[in-house]
Amino acid sequence: MIATLLAVYADLGFARIRGVGWGWAGVIWLYSVVTFLPLDAFKFGIRYALSGRAWDTLFEHKIAFTRKKDYGREEREAQWATAQRTLHGLPTPEIDGVLNERSSYSELSEIAEQAKRRAEVARLRELNTLKGQMELVVKLKGLDMEGVQQHYTV
């Protein structure tokens, strides 16, 4: 804004500099806005593409070039249902495939990694919540939880 005001009202006689006027200032502002907005969007697009996240989405989820109906919506829903069953400790249909010798090492490694993450979440729950700490103490001391009041207050 200050540069615009200087360009419009500048009148330095000793240097033979005169202001350009509001018409040229408007043209310069219009040019700046017209070139800035597309270049800024282009810059964000390039940064996203170079970050690797765009390529992960493209290759791992295969969403760019697919012939699946609704971009594989049914498959994603099945994966979500399996994840929910696993999260709640229910048996999943994939367990039978894990026990076969035809299972690949990467599948078993992925399942082991998921089990490790669930165990870590359970451990953090025991450490960071009052209910978890109470259940841990009861379990370590071998007490019966049936007779203990379940409403913990501080």
Short mmCIF file of C-alpha atoms in Angstrom, two decimals:
data_model
loop_
_atom_site.label_atom_id
_atom_site.label_comp_id
_atom_site.label_asym_id
_atom_site.label_seq_id
_atom_site.Cartn_x
_atom_site.Cartn_y
_atom_site.Cartn_z
CA MET A 1 0.00 0.00 0.00
CA ILE A 2 2.82 2.39 0.87
CA ALA A 3 4.57 1.62 -2.44
CA THR A 4 1.33 2.36 -4.30
CA LEU A 5 0.93 5.68 -2.54
CA LEU A 6 4.54 6.61 -3.30
CA ALA A 7 4.12 5.62 -6.96
CA VAL A 8 0.93 7.69 -7.29
CA TYR A 9 1.91 10.84 -5.36
CA ALA A 10 5.69 10.93 -5.82
CA ASP A 11 6.89 14.32 -7.10
CA LEU A 12 10.62 14.72 -6.80
CA GLY A 13 11.59 17.67 -8.98
CA PHE A 14 15.36 17.38 -8.50
CA ALA A 15 15.28 13.80 -9.85
CA ARG A 16 12.59 14.53 -12.45
CA ILE A 17 10.26 11.85 -10.95
CA ARG A 18 6.52 12.33 -11.18
CA GLY A 19 3.68 10.12 -9.88
CA VAL A 20 2.16 7.66 -12.32
CA GLY A 21 -1.45 8.32 -11.30
CA TRP A 22 -4.24 6.09 -10.11
CA GLY A 23 -4.92 4.59 -13.55
CA TRP A 24 -1.49 3.00 -13.84
CA ALA A 25 -1.54 2.01 -10.17
CA GLY A 26 -4.80 0.14 -10.84
CA VAL A 27 -3.27 -1.60 -13.88
CA ILE A 28 -0.27 -2.69 -11.78
CA TRP A 29 -2.54 -3.99 -8.99
CA LEU A 30 -4.71 -5.86 -11.51
CA TYR A 31 -1.63 -7.45 -13.10
CA SER A 32 -0.33 -8.48 -9.65
CA VAL A 33 -3.61 -10.12 -8.64
CA VAL A 34 -4.13 -11.85 -12.00
CA THR A 35 -0.65 -13.39 -11.93
CA PHE A 36 -0.48 -14.07 -8.17
CA LEU A 37 -3.62 -16.18 -7.74
CA PRO A 38 -2.94 -18.80 -10.44
CA LEU A 39 0.75 -19.01 -9.53
CA ASP A 40 -0.09 -19.45 -5.86
CA ALA A 41 -2.50 -22.31 -6.64
CA PHE A 42 0.14 -23.81 -8.94
CA LYS A 43 2.76 -23.52 -6.18
CA PHE A 44 0.57 -25.37 -3.65
CA GLY A 45 -0.18 -28.09 -6.22
CA ILE A 46 3.51 -28.61 -6.97
CA ARG A 47 4.39 -28.69 -3.27
CA TYR A 48 1.68 -31.34 -2.66
CA ALA A 49 2.90 -33.43 -5.59
CA LEU A 50 6.52 -33.26 -4.45
CA SER A 51 5.66 -34.09 -0.82
CA GLY A 52 4.95 -37.72 -1.73
CA ARG A 53 1.47 -37.81 -0.22
CA ALA A 54 -0.14 -37.41 -3.62
CA TRP A 55 1.80 -40.36 -5.01
CA ASP A 56 1.00 -42.47 -1.96
CA THR A 57 -2.69 -41.82 -2.55
CA LEU A 58 -2.32 -42.57 -6.24
CA PHE A 59 -0.41 -45.84 -5.94
CA GLU A 60 -1.55 -47.30 -2.62
CA HIS A 61 -5.26 -46.62 -2.99
CA LYS A 62 -5.25 -46.80 -6.81
CA ILE A 63 -7.92 -44.16 -7.09
CA ALA A 64 -6.71 -42.25 -10.16
CA PHE A 65 -7.05 -44.95 -12.80
CA THR A 66 -9.67 -47.40 -11.68
CA ARG A 67 -12.55 -49.22 -13.28
CA LYS A 68 -14.14 -50.14 -9.99
CA LYS A 69 -17.66 -49.02 -9.31
CA ASP A 70 -17.67 -46.02 -6.93
CA TYR A 71 -13.84 -46.17 -6.79
CA GLY A 72 -13.90 -49.42 -4.78
CA ARG A 73 -16.39 -48.26 -2.16
CA GLU A 74 -17.54 -51.80 -1.33
CA GLU A 75 -13.95 -52.91 -0.80
CA ARG A 76 -13.25 -49.95 1.51
CA GLU A 77 -16.42 -50.69 3.49
CA ALA A 78 -15.33 -54.32 3.90
CA GLN A 79 -11.91 -53.19 5.09
CA TRP A 80 -13.55 -50.81 7.58
CA ALA A 81 -15.82 -53.59 8.89
CA THR A 82 -12.83 -55.90 9.33
CA ALA A 83 -10.93 -53.16 11.15
CA GLN A 84 -13.88 -52.57 13.48
CA ARG A 85 -14.16 -56.30 14.24
CA THR A 86 -10.42 -56.43 14.96
CA LEU A 87 -10.64 -53.33 17.13
CA HIS A 88 -13.35 -54.92 19.26
CA GLY A 89 -11.55 -58.26 19.48
CA LEU A 90 -14.01 -60.20 17.32
CA PRO A 91 -12.79 -62.91 14.93
CA THR A 92 -12.37 -61.83 11.33
CA PRO A 93 -12.71 -63.90 8.16
CA GLU A 94 -9.03 -63.21 7.39
CA ILE A 95 -7.87 -65.30 10.37
CA ASP A 96 -8.32 -68.51 8.34
CA GLY A 97 -6.08 -67.09 5.62
CA VAL A 98 -3.40 -66.17 8.14
CA LEU A 99 -3.11 -69.74 9.37
CA ASN A 100 -2.51 -71.10 5.87
CA GLU A 101 1.05 -71.55 4.68
CA ARG A 102 0.17 -69.63 1.54
CA SER A 103 0.14 -66.36 3.50
CA SER A 104 2.95 -64.05 2.61
CA TYR A 105 5.43 -62.69 5.10
CA SER A 106 4.28 -59.10 4.48
CA GLU A 107 0.67 -59.98 5.42
CA LEU A 108 1.80 -61.65 8.64
CA SER A 109 4.13 -58.74 9.38
CA GLU A 110 1.29 -56.26 8.87
CA ILE A 111 -1.02 -58.24 11.17
CA ALA A 112 1.74 -58.42 13.80
CA GLU A 113 2.26 -54.66 13.51
CA GLN A 114 -1.47 -54.03 14.01
CA ALA A 115 -1.49 -56.30 17.07
CA LYS A 116 1.49 -54.41 18.47
CA ARG A 117 -0.32 -51.09 17.99
CA ARG A 118 -3.46 -52.42 19.73
CA ALA A 119 -1.34 -53.66 22.64
CA GLU A 120 0.35 -50.26 22.92
CA VAL A 121 -3.04 -48.49 22.97
CA ALA A 122 -4.25 -50.84 25.71
CA ARG A 123 -1.05 -50.22 27.71
CA LEU A 124 -1.43 -46.44 27.39
CA ARG A 125 -5.07 -46.74 28.47
CA GLU A 126 -3.99 -48.60 31.61
CA LEU A 127 -1.34 -46.00 32.38
CA ASN A 128 -3.25 -42.82 31.58
CA THR A 129 -6.81 -43.39 32.80
CA LEU A 130 -8.11 -43.84 36.30
CA LYS A 131 -10.29 -46.75 35.23
CA GLY A 132 -7.32 -48.42 33.58
CA GLN A 133 -5.18 -47.99 36.69
CA MET A 134 -7.95 -49.38 38.91
CA GLU A 135 -8.37 -52.43 36.65
CA LEU A 136 -4.60 -52.97 36.62
CA VAL A 137 -4.39 -52.90 40.43
CA VAL A 138 -7.36 -55.25 40.78
CA LYS A 139 -5.83 -57.62 38.22
CA LEU A 140 -2.39 -57.57 39.91
CA LYS A 141 -3.82 -58.17 43.38
CA GLY A 142 -6.18 -60.87 42.13
CA LEU A 143 -9.30 -59.18 43.50
CA ASP A 144 -12.83 -59.88 42.32
CA MET A 145 -14.26 -56.93 40.34
CA GLU A 146 -17.85 -58.11 40.75
CA GLY A 147 -18.10 -56.73 44.28
CA VAL A 148 -16.32 -53.43 43.55
CA GLN A 149 -18.34 -50.34 42.70
CA GLN A 150 -17.66 -49.45 39.04
CA HIS A 151 -18.12 -45.67 39.41
CA TYR A 152 -14.71 -44.10 39.95
CA THR A 153 -14.63 -40.55 41.23
CA VAL A 154 -11.81 -38.32 42.37
#
